[in-house]
Tab-separated table of C-alpha atoms in Angstrom:
chain	number	residue	atom	x	y	z
A	1	MET	CA	34.497	-26.401	-46.569
A	2	SER	CA	33.946	-24.479	-49.811
A	3	LEU	CA	35.813	-22.060	-51.987
A	4	ALA	CA	34.251	-19.261	-49.962
A	5	ASP	CA	36.309	-20.428	-46.969
A	6	THR	CA	39.585	-19.539	-48.689
A	7	PRO	CA	38.871	-16.351	-50.659
A	8	ALA	CA	41.439	-14.530	-52.701
A	9	PRO	CA	40.996	-11.071	-54.144
A	10	PRO	CA	40.083	-11.187	-57.829
A	11	THR	CA	42.697	-9.910	-60.250
A	12	ALA	CA	42.617	-8.779	-63.854
A	13	GLU	CA	44.856	-11.736	-64.727
A	14	PRO	CA	43.652	-14.771	-62.762
A	15	ALA	CA	46.082	-17.515	-61.849
A	16	VAL	CA	45.712	-20.153	-64.538
A	17	LEU	CA	46.925	-23.692	-63.961
A	18	ARG	CA	47.562	-26.198	-66.744
A	19	TYR	CA	46.892	-29.913	-66.420
A	20	ALA	CA	46.622	-32.915	-68.733
A	21	ALA	CA	43.683	-35.229	-68.011
A	22	PHE	CA	43.259	-38.948	-68.652
A	23	THR	CA	46.988	-39.563	-68.664
A	24	ARG	CA	49.972	-40.115	-66.401
A	25	ASP	CA	52.259	-38.525	-68.999
A	26	PRO	CA	52.227	-34.754	-69.564
A	27	ALA	CA	52.731	-35.451	-73.278
A	28	GLY	CA	49.481	-37.423	-73.447
A	29	GLY	CA	45.827	-36.914	-72.646
A	30	ASN	CA	43.896	-33.696	-72.987
A	31	PRO	CA	45.312	-30.380	-71.714
A	32	ALA	CA	42.962	-28.125	-69.797
A	33	GLY	CA	43.188	-24.763	-68.152
A	34	VAL	CA	42.095	-24.498	-64.513
A	35	VAL	CA	41.232	-21.317	-62.608
A	36	LEU	CA	40.609	-22.275	-58.995
A	37	ASP	CA	39.401	-18.818	-57.978
A	38	ALA	CA	37.356	-17.131	-60.684
A	39	ALA	CA	35.378	-14.949	-58.271
A	40	GLY	CA	34.878	-11.544	-59.820
A	41	LEU	CA	35.533	-12.682	-63.400
A	42	ASP	CA	32.790	-11.999	-65.887
A	43	GLU	CA	31.940	-14.196	-68.868
A	44	ALA	CA	33.912	-12.073	-71.308
A	45	THR	CA	37.052	-12.426	-69.190
A	46	MET	CA	36.587	-16.184	-68.823
A	47	LEU	CA	36.176	-16.538	-72.572
A	48	ALA	CA	39.248	-14.391	-73.184
A	49	VAL	CA	41.318	-16.552	-70.818
A	50	ALA	CA	40.124	-19.733	-72.562
A	51	ALA	CA	40.866	-18.254	-75.983
A	52	ARG	CA	44.345	-17.193	-74.910
A	53	LEU	CA	45.148	-20.662	-73.592
A	54	GLY	CA	43.818	-22.315	-76.734
A	55	TYR	CA	42.933	-25.587	-75.004
A	56	SER	CA	39.639	-27.258	-75.871
A	57	GLU	CA	38.305	-26.159	-72.462
A	58	THR	CA	39.243	-24.203	-69.382
A	59	ALA	CA	37.407	-24.625	-66.072
A	60	PHE	CA	36.579	-21.743	-63.715
A	61	LEU	CA	35.606	-22.275	-60.077
A	62	THR	CA	33.564	-19.904	-57.930
A	63	PRO	CA	31.757	-20.393	-54.598
A	64	PRO	CA	28.804	-22.814	-54.757
A	65	PRO	CA	25.283	-21.496	-55.345
A	66	ALA	CA	22.925	-20.902	-52.448
A	67	GLY	CA	21.702	-24.250	-51.208
A	68	GLY	CA	24.633	-26.053	-52.788
A	69	GLU	CA	27.181	-25.434	-50.090
A	70	ALA	CA	29.618	-28.069	-48.917
A	71	THR	CA	28.490	-30.794	-46.568
A	72	GLU	CA	30.660	-32.635	-44.085
A	73	GLY	CA	33.555	-34.239	-45.912
A	74	VAL	CA	32.613	-32.756	-49.297
A	75	ARG	CA	34.017	-29.566	-50.807
A	76	ALA	CA	31.576	-27.810	-53.138
A	77	TYR	CA	32.085	-25.353	-56.014
A	78	ARG	CA	30.323	-23.854	-58.959
A	79	ALA	CA	32.148	-24.857	-62.167
A	80	ARG	CA	31.928	-23.180	-65.559
A	81	TYR	CA	33.658	-24.313	-68.720
A	82	PHE	CA	34.771	-22.291	-71.731
A	83	SER	CA	36.213	-23.401	-75.047
A	84	PRO	CA	38.171	-20.823	-77.067
A	85	GLN	CA	34.904	-19.793	-78.754
A	86	ALA	CA	32.018	-20.393	-76.337
A	87	GLU	CA	30.834	-21.596	-72.967
A	88	VAL	CA	29.838	-25.270	-72.756
A	89	PRO	CA	27.505	-26.695	-70.098
A	90	PHE	CA	29.860	-29.442	-68.961
A	91	CYS	CA	33.345	-30.765	-69.690
A	92	GLY	CA	34.695	-34.041	-68.388
A	93	HIS	CA	38.420	-33.664	-68.942
A	94	ALA	CA	38.514	-30.166	-67.444
A	95	THR	CA	36.608	-31.541	-64.443
A	96	VAL	CA	39.243	-34.283	-64.009
A	97	ALA	CA	42.022	-31.706	-64.350
A	98	THR	CA	40.371	-29.386	-61.822
A	99	ALA	CA	39.713	-32.189	-59.350
A	100	VAL	CA	43.346	-33.297	-59.516
A	101	ALA	CA	44.477	-29.704	-58.947
A	102	LEU	CA	42.192	-29.514	-55.895
A	103	GLY	CA	43.423	-32.888	-54.689
A	104	GLU	CA	47.008	-31.654	-54.780
A	105	ARG	CA	46.066	-28.674	-52.638
A	106	TYR	CA	43.398	-30.044	-50.293
A	107	GLY	CA	43.906	-33.793	-50.386
A	108	THR	CA	42.025	-36.764	-51.741
A	109	GLY	CA	38.346	-37.198	-50.980
A	110	GLU	CA	34.941	-36.080	-52.161
A	111	TYR	CA	34.163	-32.951	-54.171
A	112	LEU	CA	30.969	-31.618	-55.728
A	113	PHE	CA	30.857	-29.447	-58.845
A	114	HIS	CA	27.683	-27.508	-59.574
A	115	THR	CA	27.646	-27.257	-63.386
A	116	GLN	CA	25.113	-25.887	-65.837
A	117	ALA	CA	24.196	-29.501	-66.615
A	118	GLY	CA	23.595	-30.307	-62.951
A	119	PRO	CA	25.552	-31.439	-59.871
A	120	VAL	CA	28.575	-33.659	-60.608
A	121	PRO	CA	30.119	-35.586	-57.686
A	122	VAL	CA	33.847	-36.228	-58.015
A	123	THR	CA	36.110	-38.536	-56.001
A	124	VAL	CA	39.859	-37.983	-55.978
A	125	ASP	CA	42.155	-40.808	-54.954
A	126	GLU	CA	45.812	-41.710	-55.341
A	127	ARG	CA	47.188	-44.744	-57.145
A	128	ASP	CA	50.898	-45.442	-57.432
A	129	GLY	CA	51.716	-41.868	-56.549
A	130	VAL	CA	49.425	-40.354	-59.211
A	131	LEU	CA	46.140	-38.597	-58.454
A	132	ARG	CA	43.074	-39.914	-60.245
A	133	ALA	CA	39.563	-38.477	-60.429
A	134	THR	CA	36.271	-40.293	-60.886
A	135	LEU	CA	33.287	-38.177	-61.792
A	136	THR	CA	29.650	-39.235	-61.874
A	137	GLY	CA	27.675	-37.724	-64.698
A	138	VAL	CA	24.139	-36.405	-64.650
A	139	PRO	CA	21.348	-38.834	-65.597
A	140	PRO	CA	21.911	-39.674	-69.280
A	141	HIS	CA	19.719	-40.475	-72.217
A	142	THR	CA	19.993	-41.262	-75.908
A	143	GLU	CA	17.848	-40.336	-78.886
A	144	GLU	CA	17.666	-40.869	-82.612
A	145	TYR	CA	19.325	-38.469	-85.044
A	146	ALA	CA	17.301	-37.356	-88.052
A	147	GLU	CA	18.166	-39.213	-91.230
A	148	ALA	CA	18.805	-36.039	-93.214
A	149	ASP	CA	21.113	-34.733	-90.487
A	150	LEU	CA	22.966	-38.034	-90.395
A	151	ALA	CA	23.504	-37.844	-94.140
A	152	GLU	CA	24.880	-34.337	-93.721
A	153	ALA	CA	27.205	-35.459	-90.909
A	154	LEU	CA	28.607	-38.270	-93.038
A	155	ALA	CA	29.079	-35.898	-95.976
A	156	ALA	CA	30.925	-33.385	-93.794
A	157	LEU	CA	33.169	-36.148	-92.460
A	158	GLY	CA	33.764	-37.590	-95.907
A	159	TRP	CA	32.381	-40.955	-94.796
A	160	ASP	CA	30.224	-43.377	-96.770
A	161	ARG	CA	27.438	-45.479	-95.277
A	162	ALA	CA	29.697	-48.483	-95.801
A	163	ASP	CA	32.178	-46.930	-93.358
A	164	LEU	CA	29.714	-47.394	-90.483
A	165	ASP	CA	29.616	-50.441	-88.212
A	166	PRO	CA	26.070	-51.817	-88.656
A	167	ALA	CA	26.158	-53.273	-85.109
A	168	LEU	CA	26.400	-49.796	-83.524
A	169	ALA	CA	23.577	-47.592	-84.752
A	170	PRO	CA	24.079	-43.814	-84.927
A	171	ARG	CA	22.518	-42.080	-81.941
A	172	VAL	CA	22.743	-38.841	-80.015
A	173	ALA	CA	23.877	-39.519	-76.442
A	174	TYR	CA	23.648	-37.083	-73.550
A	175	ALA	CA	25.285	-37.056	-70.113
A	176	GLY	CA	25.689	-33.330	-69.592
A	177	ALA	CA	26.227	-32.437	-73.244
A	178	ARG	CA	24.960	-33.861	-76.544
A	179	HIS	CA	27.254	-36.027	-78.679
A	180	LEU	CA	26.524	-37.781	-81.959
A	181	VAL	CA	27.924	-41.323	-81.766
A	182	LEU	CA	29.095	-42.770	-85.085
A	183	ALA	CA	30.831	-46.144	-85.173
A	184	ALA	CA	33.544	-46.848	-87.733
A	185	ALA	CA	33.557	-50.345	-89.225
A	186	THR	CA	37.370	-50.470	-89.218
A	187	ARG	CA	40.206	-49.027	-87.192
A	188	SER	CA	41.775	-47.662	-90.373
A	189	ARG	CA	38.607	-45.660	-91.129
A	190	LEU	CA	38.763	-44.128	-87.659
A	191	ALA	CA	42.435	-43.251	-88.148
A	192	ARG	CA	41.656	-41.156	-91.242
A	193	LEU	CA	40.101	-37.915	-90.077
A	194	ASP	CA	40.013	-35.119	-92.638
A	195	TYR	CA	36.667	-33.381	-92.433
A	196	ASP	CA	35.011	-30.170	-93.603
A	197	PHE	CA	35.401	-28.050	-90.464
A	198	GLU	CA	32.856	-25.336	-91.286
A	199	ARG	CA	30.277	-27.723	-92.718
A	200	LEU	CA	30.358	-29.980	-89.665
A	201	ARG	CA	30.398	-26.979	-87.331
A	202	ALA	CA	27.267	-25.557	-88.941
A	203	LEU	CA	25.433	-28.877	-88.607
A	204	MET	CA	26.488	-29.281	-84.981
A	205	LEU	CA	25.334	-25.780	-84.073
A	206	ARG	CA	22.005	-26.372	-85.784
A	207	THR	CA	21.397	-29.730	-84.038
A	208	ASP	CA	22.932	-28.744	-80.667
A	209	LEU	CA	25.896	-31.117	-80.625
A	210	THR	CA	29.015	-30.588	-78.532
A	211	THR	CA	31.177	-33.191	-80.280
A	212	VAL	CA	30.801	-35.983	-82.773
A	213	GLN	CA	32.134	-39.108	-81.096
A	214	LEU	CA	33.672	-41.467	-83.618
A	215	VAL	CA	34.222	-44.935	-82.169
A	216	HIS	CA	35.602	-48.296	-83.185
A	217	ARG	CA	35.005	-51.415	-81.119
A	218	ASP	CA	38.155	-53.452	-80.605
A	219	PRO	CA	37.525	-56.862	-82.216
A	220	ALA	CA	39.765	-58.526	-79.607
A	221	ASP	CA	37.839	-57.196	-76.583
A	222	PRO	CA	34.175	-56.076	-76.635
A	223	LEU	CA	34.790	-53.738	-73.666
A	224	VAL	CA	37.579	-51.789	-75.385
A	225	PHE	CA	36.901	-48.933	-77.787
A	226	HIS	CA	39.045	-46.513	-79.767
A	227	VAL	CA	37.477	-43.062	-80.013
A	228	ARG	CA	37.988	-39.646	-81.605
A	229	ASP	CA	36.013	-36.432	-81.070
A	230	PRO	CA	35.861	-33.658	-83.663
A	231	PHE	CA	35.021	-30.418	-81.818
A	232	PRO	CA	34.614	-27.623	-84.399
A	233	VAL	CA	31.925	-25.827	-82.352
A	234	GLY	CA	34.637	-25.148	-79.765
A	235	GLY	CA	37.088	-23.918	-82.380
A	236	VAL	CA	39.132	-27.127	-82.059
A	237	VAL	CA	39.614	-29.657	-84.871
A	238	GLU	CA	39.783	-32.596	-82.463
A	239	ASP	CA	39.582	-33.108	-78.712
A	240	PRO	CA	42.338	-35.416	-77.417
A	241	ALA	CA	40.342	-36.991	-74.542
A	242	THR	CA	36.667	-36.228	-73.953
A	243	GLY	CA	35.217	-37.130	-70.581
A	244	ALA	CA	31.714	-35.824	-71.284
A	245	ALA	CA	31.518	-37.873	-74.476
A	246	ALA	CA	32.819	-40.932	-72.608
A	247	LEU	CA	29.973	-40.595	-70.104
A	248	ALA	CA	27.479	-40.261	-72.947
A	249	PHE	CA	28.992	-43.247	-74.735
A	250	GLY	CA	28.653	-45.380	-71.617
A	251	ALA	CA	24.932	-44.623	-71.612
A	252	TYR	CA	24.742	-45.362	-75.354
A	253	ALA	CA	26.525	-48.717	-74.955
A	254	ARG	CA	24.261	-49.771	-72.092
A	255	GLU	CA	21.009	-48.706	-73.768
A	256	ALA	CA	22.030	-50.436	-76.995
A	257	GLY	CA	22.714	-53.672	-75.121
A	258	LEU	CA	26.347	-53.700	-76.221
A	259	VAL	CA	27.690	-54.245	-72.703
A	260	PRO	CA	26.365	-55.611	-69.393
A	261	ASP	CA	24.919	-53.369	-66.680
A	262	ASP	CA	28.018	-53.774	-64.534
A	263	ALA	CA	30.596	-53.216	-67.290
A	264	GLU	CA	33.894	-51.363	-67.098
A	265	LEU	CA	34.816	-49.976	-70.511
A	266	THR	CA	38.235	-48.795	-71.615
A	267	LEU	CA	38.326	-45.972	-74.147
A	268	HIS	CA	41.572	-45.167	-75.925
A	269	GLN	CA	41.630	-41.637	-77.309
A	270	GLY	CA	44.293	-39.312	-78.677
A	271	GLU	CA	46.417	-42.073	-80.226
A	272	ASP	CA	46.009	-40.710	-83.731
A	273	MET	CA	46.905	-37.216	-82.511
A	274	GLY	CA	50.087	-38.262	-80.718
A	275	ARG	CA	48.511	-37.570	-77.286
A	276	PRO	CA	47.357	-40.996	-76.096
A	277	GLY	CA	44.989	-41.110	-73.147
A	278	VAL	CA	42.879	-43.706	-71.370
A	279	LEU	CA	39.341	-43.156	-70.074
A	280	THR	CA	37.720	-45.752	-67.835
A	281	VAL	CA	33.918	-45.811	-68.019
A	282	THR	CA	32.049	-47.664	-65.274
A	283	LEU	CA	28.410	-48.752	-65.248
A	284	VAL	CA	26.755	-49.587	-61.936
A	285	PRO	CA	23.646	-51.804	-61.811
A	286	GLY	CA	20.586	-49.912	-60.609
A	287	ASP	CA	22.155	-46.494	-61.199
A	288	PRO	CA	21.441	-44.853	-64.577
A	289	ARG	CA	24.349	-42.452	-64.115
A	290	VAL	CA	27.704	-43.245	-65.703
A	291	ARG	CA	31.137	-42.796	-64.158
A	292	VAL	CA	34.375	-41.908	-65.909
A	293	SER	CA	37.826	-42.055	-64.341
A	294	GLY	CA	41.262	-40.928	-65.312
A	295	ALA	CA	44.589	-39.744	-64.039
A	296	GLY	CA	45.768	-36.132	-64.260
A	297	VAL	CA	49.165	-34.477	-64.196
A	298	PRO	CA	50.312	-30.838	-64.092
A	299	LEU	CA	51.871	-29.289	-67.166
A	300	ALA	CA	54.911	-27.071	-67.146
A	301	GLU	CA	54.281	-23.371	-67.534
A	302	PRO	CA	55.189	-22.167	-71.034
A	303	ALA	CA	58.448	-20.268	-71.405
A	304	ALA	CA	58.064	-16.511	-71.178
């Protein structure tokens, strides 16, 4: 069954749902907008809806493309994602939010999102009365970041070379979107985020970055990381929980030999913003793709 099986007439003001992803608490995680039926909406309208909501991303579902229809036991959709300023090819937390919204309406099971980055399978299950989504990213890769661009990134962040963890080299990681991974040597360095918004935005636009993922490896557990994601290209100072970056980081950690091929990583994000969330990143031997899981909960509609 697909979205085309349950059509609704498009309206000038589409029904917009609000969910928080990677949390069981509506006060935590990353809020996202969700439009389950965006048929008939053009790009300008989608962007206007995302800008009005003000969340880092809003997801819009339409019927799947030709050849990408649902198969038995799998519901299929086309998914598009808009920040308040631009469309992005893929967004993890909005995918989790959307999958949880679908799970509430159609039940747990398998879903397939056709995104601009490629097909993204999603499984929705229930644990302790809370719906949880696991999405499998597109095949990832990592690459070096030019030395001059790295110097500019550090300058925009207000970081010195000594602030970097020498065990985690700077790299660009991709699993649907490009993220620059920079590792802080200390947790206190990660906690201090006061960067030049326009300077970093200009660099990210020039080098095609979606976020800069700042990470710190927990000294007590090599599979636990604390992360933050500046997102100025989306018009947002910081993203509270970033599923796409978590997928990319899983690929980075595996390729760098930081974790085993069958690792399960725990990423804590949003703590320094007062919106704590937890992202679980899973690596499967023999499969280059990375999986990220998290809970999702609906948010109350704002007062009129």
